PDB file of C-alpha atoms in Angstrom:
ATOM      1  CA  UNK C   1       0.000   0.000   0.000  1.00  0.00           C
ATOM      2  CA  UNK C   2       1.125   3.546  -0.763  1.00  0.00           C
ATOM      3  CA  UNK C   3       1.341   6.680   1.390  1.00  0.00           C
ATOM      4  CA  UNK C   4      -0.139   9.689  -0.385  1.00  0.00           C
ATOM      5  CA  UNK C   5      -0.458  13.405   0.402  1.00  0.00           C
ATOM      6  CA  UNK C   6      -3.145  15.394  -1.435  1.00  0.00           C
ATOM      7  CA  UNK C   7      -3.345  19.188  -1.326  1.00  0.00           C
ATOM      8  CA  UNK C   8      -6.767  20.818  -1.333  1.00  0.00           C
ATOM      9  CA  UNK C   9      -8.556  17.648  -0.256  1.00  0.00           C
ATOM     10  CA  UNK C  10     -11.435  19.107   1.777  1.00  0.00           C
ATOM     11  CA  UNK C  11     -13.875  18.945  -1.138  1.00  0.00           C
ATOM     12  CA  UNK C  12     -14.175  18.472  -4.893  1.00  0.00           C
ATOM     13  CA  UNK C  13     -11.765  16.299  -6.830  1.00  0.00           C
ATOM     14  CA  UNK C  14      -9.182  16.259  -4.038  1.00  0.00           C
ATOM     15  CA  UNK C  15     -11.662  14.852  -1.546  1.00  0.00           C
ATOM     16  CA  UNK C  16     -12.953  12.291  -4.043  1.00  0.00           C
ATOM     17  CA  UNK C  17      -9.453  11.115  -4.933  1.00  0.00           C
ATOM     18  CA  UNK C  18      -8.584  10.896  -1.229  1.00  0.00           C
ATOM     19  CA  UNK C  19     -11.658   8.822  -0.434  1.00  0.00           C
ATOM     20  CA  UNK C  20     -11.082   6.479  -3.370  1.00  0.00           C
ATOM     21  CA  UNK C  21      -7.459   5.869  -2.354  1.00  0.00           C
ATOM     22  CA  UNK C  22      -8.301   5.455   1.346  1.00  0.00           C
ATOM     23  CA  UNK C  23     -11.059   2.990   0.464  1.00  0.00           C
ATOM     24  CA  UNK C  24      -8.436   0.974  -1.435  1.00  0.00           C
ATOM     25  CA  UNK C  25      -6.421   0.716   1.781  1.00  0.00           C
ATOM     26  CA  UNK C  26      -3.773   3.339   1.039  1.00  0.00           C
ATOM     27  CA  UNK C  27      -2.474   5.703   3.734  1.00  0.00           C
ATOM     28  CA  UNK C  28      -3.882   9.075   2.766  1.00  0.00           C
ATOM     29  CA  UNK C  29      -2.941  12.381   4.368  1.00  0.00           C
ATOM     30  CA  UNK C  30      -5.353  15.222   3.681  1.00  0.00           C
ATOM     31  CA  UNK C  31      -4.663  18.935   3.463  1.00  0.00           C
ATOM     32  CA  UNK C  32      -6.971  21.746   4.534  1.00  0.00           C
ATOM     33  CA  UNK C  33      -6.663  25.509   4.688  1.00  0.00           C
ATOM     34  CA  UNK C  34      -7.478  25.609   8.408  1.00  0.00           C
ATOM     35  CA  UNK C  35      -8.549  23.493  11.381  1.00  0.00           C
ATOM     36  CA  UNK C  36     -12.281  23.897  10.754  1.00  0.00           C
ATOM     37  CA  UNK C  37     -12.017  22.711   7.157  1.00  0.00           C
ATOM     38  CA  UNK C  38      -9.633  19.980   8.296  1.00  0.00           C
ATOM     39  CA  UNK C  39     -12.210  18.599  10.731  1.00  0.00           C
ATOM     40  CA  UNK C  40     -14.801  18.662   7.956  1.00  0.00           C
ATOM     41  CA  UNK C  41     -12.447  16.842   5.581  1.00  0.00           C
ATOM     42  CA  UNK C  42     -11.698  14.112   8.127  1.00  0.00           C
ATOM     43  CA  UNK C  43     -15.439  13.543   8.569  1.00  0.00           C
ATOM     44  CA  UNK C  44     -15.851  13.171   4.811  1.00  0.00           C
ATOM     45  CA  UNK C  45     -12.811  10.884   4.436  1.00  0.00           C
ATOM     46  CA  UNK C  46     -12.719   8.902   7.691  1.00  0.00           C
ATOM     47  CA  UNK C  47     -10.184   6.472   6.230  1.00  0.00           C
ATOM     48  CA  UNK C  48      -7.523   9.200   6.025  1.00  0.00           C
ATOM     49  CA  UNK C  49      -4.745   8.866   8.587  1.00  0.00           C
ATOM     50  CA  UNK C  50      -4.320  12.593   9.303  1.00  0.00           C
ATOM     51  CA  UNK C  51      -4.848  16.166   8.095  1.00  0.00           C
ATOM     52  CA  UNK C  52      -2.216  18.859   7.562  1.00  0.00           C
ATOM     53  CA  UNK C  53      -3.324  22.479   7.803  1.00  0.00           C
ATOM     54  CA  UNK C  54      -1.990  25.497   5.947  1.00  0.00           C
ATOM     55  CA  UNK C  55      -3.185  28.361   3.789  1.00  0.00           C
ATOM     56  CA  UNK C  56      -1.591  27.941   0.359  1.00  0.00           C
ATOM     57  CA  UNK C  57      -2.111  31.627  -0.434  1.00  0.00           C
ATOM     58  CA  UNK C  58       0.558  32.476   2.182  1.00  0.00           C
ATOM     59  CA  UNK C  59       4.206  31.699   1.362  1.00  0.00           C
ATOM     60  CA  UNK C  60       5.163  31.147   4.991  1.00  0.00           C
ATOM     61  CA  UNK C  61       2.288  28.743   5.553  1.00  0.00           C
ATOM     62  CA  UNK C  62       3.190  26.828   2.397  1.00  0.00           C
ATOM     63  CA  UNK C  63       6.674  26.291   3.785  1.00  0.00           C
ATOM     64  CA  UNK C  64       5.208  25.165   7.094  1.00  0.00           C
ATOM     65  CA  UNK C  65       3.031  22.628   5.269  1.00  0.00           C
ATOM     66  CA  UNK C  66       6.179  21.150   3.749  1.00  0.00           C
ATOM     67  CA  UNK C  67       7.749  20.846   7.215  1.00  0.00           C
ATOM     68  CA  UNK C  68       4.636  19.097   8.550  1.00  0.00           C
ATOM     69  CA  UNK C  69       4.523  16.726   5.565  1.00  0.00           C
ATOM     70  CA  UNK C  70       8.169  15.767   6.039  1.00  0.00           C
ATOM     71  CA  UNK C  71       7.527  15.122   9.731  1.00  0.00           C
ATOM     72  CA  UNK C  72       5.172  12.248   8.841  1.00  0.00           C
ATOM     73  CA  UNK C  73       6.797  11.185   5.575  1.00  0.00           C
ATOM     74  CA  UNK C  74       8.307   9.878   3.435  1.00  0.00           C
ATOM     75  CA  UNK C  75       5.509   9.662   0.875  1.00  0.00           C
ATOM     76  CA  UNK C  76       5.105   7.450  -2.140  1.00  0.00           C
ATOM     77  CA  UNK C  77       3.060  10.063  -3.993  1.00  0.00           C
ATOM     78  CA  UNK C  78       2.047  13.705  -3.724  1.00  0.00           C
ATOM     79  CA  UNK C  79      -0.982  14.976  -5.649  1.00  0.00           C
ATOM     80  CA  UNK C  80      -0.907  18.754  -6.165  1.00  0.00           C
ATOM     81  CA  UNK C  81      -4.655  19.183  -6.437  1.00  0.00           C
ATOM     82  CA  UNK C  82      -5.287  22.544  -4.719  1.00  0.00           C
ATOM     83  CA  UNK C  83      -6.241  25.434  -6.966  1.00  0.00           C
ATOM     84  CA  UNK C  84      -8.338  28.591  -7.207  1.00  0.00           C
ATOM     85  CA  UNK C  85     -10.241  29.960 -10.179  1.00  0.00           C
ATOM     86  CA  UNK C  86     -12.266  33.089  -9.399  1.00  0.00           C
ATOM     87  CA  UNK C  87      -9.607  34.888  -7.373  1.00  0.00           C
ATOM     88  CA  UNK C  88      -7.155  37.748  -7.584  1.00  0.00           C
ATOM     89  CA  UNK C  89      -4.086  37.527  -9.816  1.00  0.00           C
ATOM     90  CA  UNK C  90      -1.921  37.274  -6.712  1.00  0.00           C
ATOM     91  CA  UNK C  91      -3.914  34.413  -5.211  1.00  0.00           C
ATOM     92  CA  UNK C  92      -3.989  32.501  -8.507  1.00  0.00           C
ATOM     93  CA  UNK C  93      -0.212  32.844  -8.790  1.00  0.00           C
ATOM     94  CA  UNK C  94       0.457  31.835  -5.191  1.00  0.00           C
ATOM     95  CA  UNK C  95      -1.988  28.924  -4.829  1.00  0.00           C
ATOM     96  CA  UNK C  96      -1.842  27.501  -8.359  1.00  0.00           C
ATOM     97  CA  UNK C  97       1.842  27.996  -9.137  1.00  0.00           C
ATOM     98  CA  UNK C  98       4.081  28.989  -6.235  1.00  0.00           C
ATOM     99  CA  UNK C  99       2.552  26.556  -3.735  1.00  0.00           C
ATOM    100  CA  UNK C 100       3.193  23.442  -5.870  1.00  0.00           C
ATOM    101  CA  UNK C 101       6.645  24.792  -6.728  1.00  0.00           C
ATOM    102  CA  UNK C 102       7.597  25.320  -3.057  1.00  0.00           C
ATOM    103  CA  UNK C 103       6.104  22.014  -1.926  1.00  0.00           C
ATOM    104  CA  UNK C 104       7.886  20.169  -4.733  1.00  0.00           C
ATOM    105  CA  UNK C 105      11.175  21.725  -3.661  1.00  0.00           C
ATOM    106  CA  UNK C 106      10.791  21.267   0.096  1.00  0.00           C
ATOM    107  CA  UNK C 107       8.910  17.981   0.558  1.00  0.00           C
ATOM    108  CA  UNK C 108      11.243  14.980   0.593  1.00  0.00           C
ATOM    109  CA  UNK C 109      11.224  13.552  -2.903  1.00  0.00           C
ATOM    110  CA  UNK C 110       8.363  11.051  -3.370  1.00  0.00           C
ATOM    111  CA  UNK C 111       8.242   8.307  -5.971  1.00  0.00           C
ATOM    112  CA  UNK C 112       5.412   9.976  -7.880  1.00  0.00           C
ATOM    113  CA  UNK C 113       4.218  13.555  -8.376  1.00  0.00           C
ATOM    114  CA  UNK C 114       0.896  14.475  -9.961  1.00  0.00           C
ATOM    115  CA  UNK C 115      -0.023  18.049 -10.888  1.00  0.00           C
ATOM    116  CA  UNK C 116      -3.616  19.093 -11.651  1.00  0.00           C
ATOM    117  CA  UNK C 117      -3.598  21.208 -14.784  1.00  0.00           C
ATOM    118  CA  UNK C 118      -6.537  21.999 -17.081  1.00  0.00           C
ATOM    119  CA  UNK C 119      -7.336  22.128 -20.790  1.00  0.00           C
ATOM    120  CA  UNK C 120      -7.545  25.883 -20.241  1.00  0.00           C
ATOM    121  CA  UNK C 121      -3.728  25.834 -20.199  1.00  0.00           C
ATOM    122  CA  UNK C 122      -3.985  25.682 -23.997  1.00  0.00           C
ATOM    123  CA  UNK C 123      -4.964  29.364 -23.871  1.00  0.00           C
ATOM    124  CA  UNK C 124      -2.258  30.258 -21.355  1.00  0.00           C
ATOM    125  CA  UNK C 125       0.653  32.579 -22.074  1.00  0.00           C
ATOM    126  CA  UNK C 126       4.200  32.606 -20.739  1.00  0.00           C
ATOM    127  CA  UNK C 127       5.061  36.044 -19.376  1.00  0.00           C
ATOM    128  CA  UNK C 128       7.277  35.562 -16.355  1.00  0.00           C
ATOM    129  CA  UNK C 129       7.512  39.302 -15.717  1.00  0.00           C
ATOM    130  CA  UNK C 130       3.833  39.109 -14.761  1.00  0.00           C
ATOM    131  CA  UNK C 131       4.885  37.156 -11.650  1.00  0.00           C
ATOM    132  CA  UNK C 132       6.307  40.391 -10.266  1.00  0.00           C
ATOM    133  CA  UNK C 133       3.238  42.602 -10.612  1.00  0.00           C
ATOM    134  CA  UNK C 134      -0.420  42.173  -9.828  1.00  0.00           C
ATOM    135  CA  UNK C 135      -1.818  43.758 -12.976  1.00  0.00           C
ATOM    136  CA  UNK C 136      -1.699  42.563 -15.594  1.00  0.00           C
ATOM    137  CA  UNK C 137      -0.893  39.317 -13.816  1.00  0.00           C
ATOM    138  CA  UNK C 138      -1.181  35.568 -14.035  1.00  0.00           C
ATOM    139  CA  UNK C 139      -4.546  34.292 -15.272  1.00  0.00           C
ATOM    140  CA  UNK C 140      -6.011  30.890 -14.430  1.00  0.00           C
ATOM    141  CA  UNK C 141      -5.075  29.626 -17.915  1.00  0.00           C
ATOM    142  CA  UNK C 142      -1.524  30.916 -17.483  1.00  0.00           C
ATOM    143  CA  UNK C 143      -1.237  29.219 -14.092  1.00  0.00           C
ATOM    144  CA  UNK C 144      -2.211  25.845 -15.509  1.00  0.00           C
ATOM    145  CA  UNK C 145       0.375  26.206 -18.272  1.00  0.00           C
ATOM    146  CA  UNK C 146       3.032  27.041 -15.678  1.00  0.00           C
ATOM    147  CA  UNK C 147       1.980  23.990 -13.669  1.00  0.00           C
ATOM    148  CA  UNK C 148       2.442  21.801 -16.742  1.00  0.00           C
ATOM    149  CA  UNK C 149       5.878  23.397 -17.244  1.00  0.00           C
ATOM    150  CA  UNK C 150       6.728  22.551 -13.637  1.00  0.00           C
ATOM    151  CA  UNK C 151       5.755  18.908 -14.121  1.00  0.00           C
ATOM    152  CA  UNK C 152       7.878  18.736 -17.285  1.00  0.00           C
ATOM    153  CA  UNK C 153      10.862  20.330 -15.535  1.00  0.00           C
ATOM    154  CA  UNK C 154      10.579  17.918 -12.596  1.00  0.00           C
ATOM    155  CA  UNK C 155      10.394  14.946 -14.956  1.00  0.00           C
ATOM    156  CA  UNK C 156      13.540  16.145 -16.727  1.00  0.00           C
ATOM    157  CA  UNK C 157      15.544  16.915 -13.593  1.00  0.00           C
ATOM    158  CA  UNK C 158      14.418  13.974 -11.443  1.00  0.00           C
ATOM    159  CA  UNK C 159      14.436  10.907 -13.729  1.00  0.00           C
ATOM    160  CA  UNK C 160      13.898   8.611 -10.741  1.00  0.00           C
ATOM    161  CA  UNK C 161      10.469  10.199 -10.083  1.00  0.00           C
ATOM    162  CA  UNK C 162       7.292   9.718 -12.099  1.00  0.00           C
ATOM    163  CA  UNK C 163       6.071  13.319 -12.577  1.00  0.00           C
ATOM    164  CA  UNK C 164       2.985  13.963 -14.686  1.00  0.00           C
ATOM    165  CA  UNK C 165       0.205  16.495 -15.210  1.00  0.00           C
ATOM    166  CA  UNK C 166      -3.513  15.790 -15.449  1.00  0.00           C
ATOM    167  CA  UNK C 167      -6.485  17.491 -17.061  1.00  0.00           C
ATOM    168  CA  UNK C 168      -9.435  16.312 -14.945  1.00  0.00           C
ATOM    169  CA  UNK C 169     -11.905  17.732 -17.429  1.00  0.00           C
ATOM    170  CA  UNK C 170     -14.656  20.278 -16.897  1.00  0.00           C
ATOM    171  CA  UNK C 171     -16.479  18.474 -14.119  1.00  0.00           C
ATOM    172  CA  UNK C 172     -19.426  19.494 -11.881  1.00  0.00           C
ATOM    173  CA  UNK C 173     -17.555  20.502  -8.739  1.00  0.00           C
ATOM    174  CA  UNK C 174     -17.811  23.777  -6.806  1.00  0.00           C
ATOM    175  CA  UNK C 175     -15.182  25.206  -9.164  1.00  0.00           C
ATOM    176  CA  UNK C 176     -16.583  23.691 -12.365  1.00  0.00           C
ATOM    177  CA  UNK C 177     -20.240  24.475 -11.676  1.00  0.00           C
ATOM    178  CA  UNK C 178     -23.311  22.242 -11.737  1.00  0.00           C
ATOM    179  CA  UNK C 179     -23.637  22.419 -15.513  1.00  0.00           C
ATOM    180  CA  UNK C 180     -20.150  21.104 -16.286  1.00  0.00           C
ATOM    181  CA  UNK C 181     -20.410  18.359 -18.929  1.00  0.00           C
ATOM    182  CA  UNK C 182     -17.539  15.985 -18.063  1.00  0.00           C
ATOM    183  CA  UNK C 183     -17.728  12.772 -16.029  1.00  0.00           C
ATOM    184  CA  UNK C 184     -17.074  13.502 -12.337  1.00  0.00           C
ATOM    185  CA  UNK C 185     -15.737  10.032 -11.578  1.00  0.00           C
ATOM    186  CA  UNK C 186     -13.279  10.183 -14.461  1.00  0.00           C
ATOM    187  CA  UNK C 187     -12.281  13.605 -13.162  1.00  0.00           C
ATOM    188  CA  UNK C 188     -10.605  12.141 -10.078  1.00  0.00           C
ATOM    189  CA  UNK C 189      -9.730   8.640 -11.292  1.00  0.00           C
ATOM    190  CA  UNK C 190      -6.712   9.656 -13.349  1.00  0.00           C
ATOM    191  CA  UNK C 191      -4.768  11.293 -10.516  1.00  0.00           C
ATOM    192  CA  UNK C 192      -5.614   8.384  -8.200  1.00  0.00           C
ATOM    193  CA  UNK C 193      -4.450   5.920 -10.851  1.00  0.00           C
ATOM    194  CA  UNK C 194      -1.190   7.783 -11.477  1.00  0.00           C
ATOM    195  CA  UNK C 195      -0.493   7.854  -7.733  1.00  0.00           C
ATOM    196  CA  UNK C 196      -0.580   4.094  -7.177  1.00  0.00           C
ATOM    197  CA  UNK C 197      -1.036   2.045 -10.342  1.00  0.00           C
ATOM    198  CA  UNK C 198       1.515  -0.493 -11.568  1.00  0.00           C
ATOM    199  CA  UNK C 199       0.053  -0.240 -15.068  1.00  0.00           C
ATOM    200  CA  UNK C 200       3.027   0.463 -17.393  1.00  0.00           C
ATOM    201  CA  UNK C 201       0.997   3.288 -18.946  1.00  0.00           C
ATOM    202  CA  UNK C 202       0.948   5.032 -15.544  1.00  0.00           C
ATOM    203  CA  UNK C 203       4.619   4.446 -14.743  1.00  0.00           C
ATOM    204  CA  UNK C 204       5.908   7.170 -17.044  1.00  0.00           C
ATOM    205  CA  UNK C 205       7.129  10.730 -16.566  1.00  0.00           C
ATOM    206  CA  UNK C 206       6.726  14.070 -18.267  1.00  0.00           C
ATOM    207  CA  UNK C 207       3.313  13.257 -19.741  1.00  0.00           C
ATOM    208  CA  UNK C 208      -0.050  15.028 -19.818  1.00  0.00           C
ATOM    209  CA  UNK C 209      -3.107  12.860 -19.156  1.00  0.00           C
ATOM    210  CA  UNK C 210      -6.838  13.164 -19.677  1.00  0.00           C
ATOM    211  CA  UNK C 211      -9.042  10.282 -18.505  1.00  0.00           C
ATOM    212  CA  UNK C 212      -6.115   7.850 -18.149  1.00  0.00           C
ATOM    213  CA  UNK C 213      -4.773   8.513 -21.632  1.00  0.00           C
ATOM    214  CA  UNK C 214      -2.110  10.857 -22.967  1.00  0.00           C
ATOM    215  CA  UNK C 215      -3.575  14.009 -24.427  1.00  0.00           C
ATOM    216  CA  UNK C 216      -2.564  16.975 -26.545  1.00  0.00           C
ATOM    217  CA  UNK C 217      -1.034  19.938 -24.733  1.00  0.00           C
ATOM    218  CA  UNK C 218       0.626  23.308 -25.283  1.00  0.00           C
ATOM    219  CA  UNK C 219       4.121  22.487 -26.573  1.00  0.00           C
ATOM    220  CA  UNK C 220       5.492  25.666 -24.953  1.00  0.00           C
ATOM    221  CA  UNK C 221       5.696  23.505 -21.834  1.00  0.00           C
ATOM    222  CA  UNK C 222       8.475  21.466 -23.483  1.00  0.00           C
ATOM    223  CA  UNK C 223      10.753  24.485 -23.995  1.00  0.00           C
ATOM    224  CA  UNK C 224      13.701  23.831 -21.662  1.00  0.00           C
ATOM    225  CA  UNK C 225      14.867  27.452 -21.667  1.00  0.00           C
ATOM    226  CA  UNK C 226      11.378  28.566 -20.578  1.00  0.00           C
ATOM    227  CA  UNK C 227      11.320  25.858 -17.910  1.00  0.00           C
ATOM    228  CA  UNK C 228      14.639  27.107 -16.542  1.00  0.00           C
ATOM    229  CA  UNK C 229      13.481  30.722 -16.610  1.00  0.00           C
ATOM    230  CA  UNK C 230      10.304  29.666 -14.810  1.00  0.00           C
ATOM    231  CA  UNK C 231      12.255  27.860 -12.069  1.00  0.00           C
ATOM    232  CA  UNK C 232      14.594  30.826 -11.691  1.00  0.00           C
ATOM    233  CA  UNK C 233      11.667  33.258 -11.362  1.00  0.00           C
ATOM    234  CA  UNK C 234       9.983  31.065  -8.757  1.00  0.00           C
ATOM    235  CA  UNK C 235      13.243  30.933  -6.797  1.00  0.00           C
ATOM    236  CA  UNK C 236      13.556  34.730  -6.948  1.00  0.00           C
ATOM    237  CA  UNK C 237      10.025  35.279  -5.633  1.00  0.00           C
ATOM    238  CA  UNK C 238       9.932  32.564  -2.981  1.00  0.00           C
ATOM    239  CA  UNK C 239      13.562  32.323  -1.891  1.00  0.00           C
ATOM    240  CA  UNK C 240      13.360  28.562  -2.437  1.00  0.00           C
ATOM    241  CA  UNK C 241      15.784  27.072  -4.994  1.00  0.00           C
ATOM    242  CA  UNK C 242      14.877  23.983  -6.983  1.00  0.00           C
ATOM    243  CA  UNK C 243      16.948  21.052  -5.637  1.00  0.00           C
ATOM    244  CA  UNK C 244      19.527  19.785  -8.090  1.00  0.00           C
TER     245      UNK C 244
END
């Protein structure tokens, strides 16, 4: 059985993935923004072994989350599920991009890393100067492209780790809305599958998945010079270097 940490697992896809993995007998550690939401999450996923608290819109709290994760690690897999959509440029940048970057750098290296992107990344733009100002800033689409770039960079730099990105589809969660047309179950199955499966199709790195199959993506994410510039910019803003 695997030990898995999932960010943003109080509701939506994160909670569903956590419950599915816990029901399979895996050791699942949840993440919540605060104690109240953590208590709620534990009620919804009683099979989880613990909950780590921390606001991913705050750089200091992100770093503290990494410390708390390492205190109960090591982990076989980390699913970077947390994200915001209708939020300020600053919050989108911090939660969707800087938080997974910092946690990737500071959490002891797991065997597998899964990053929740979106097909909206296809409309994203790379403008790293926008990291340093609030307007114009990083849009949701931009953030999901940067997250795909992060997964590609990790796969390139850490060949011993399976690092992949996932498009869960437009599913009817709080973020997606009740009218979203995609299959909710398929929305969380792919990240759960990548976290634990011994299927050869899942034991790969540097890929972009949709419903357990490789999918088309923005090829800007493959540009190594852009990946390096992205990592350098994240280091400059957060003070956290990417481990070599």
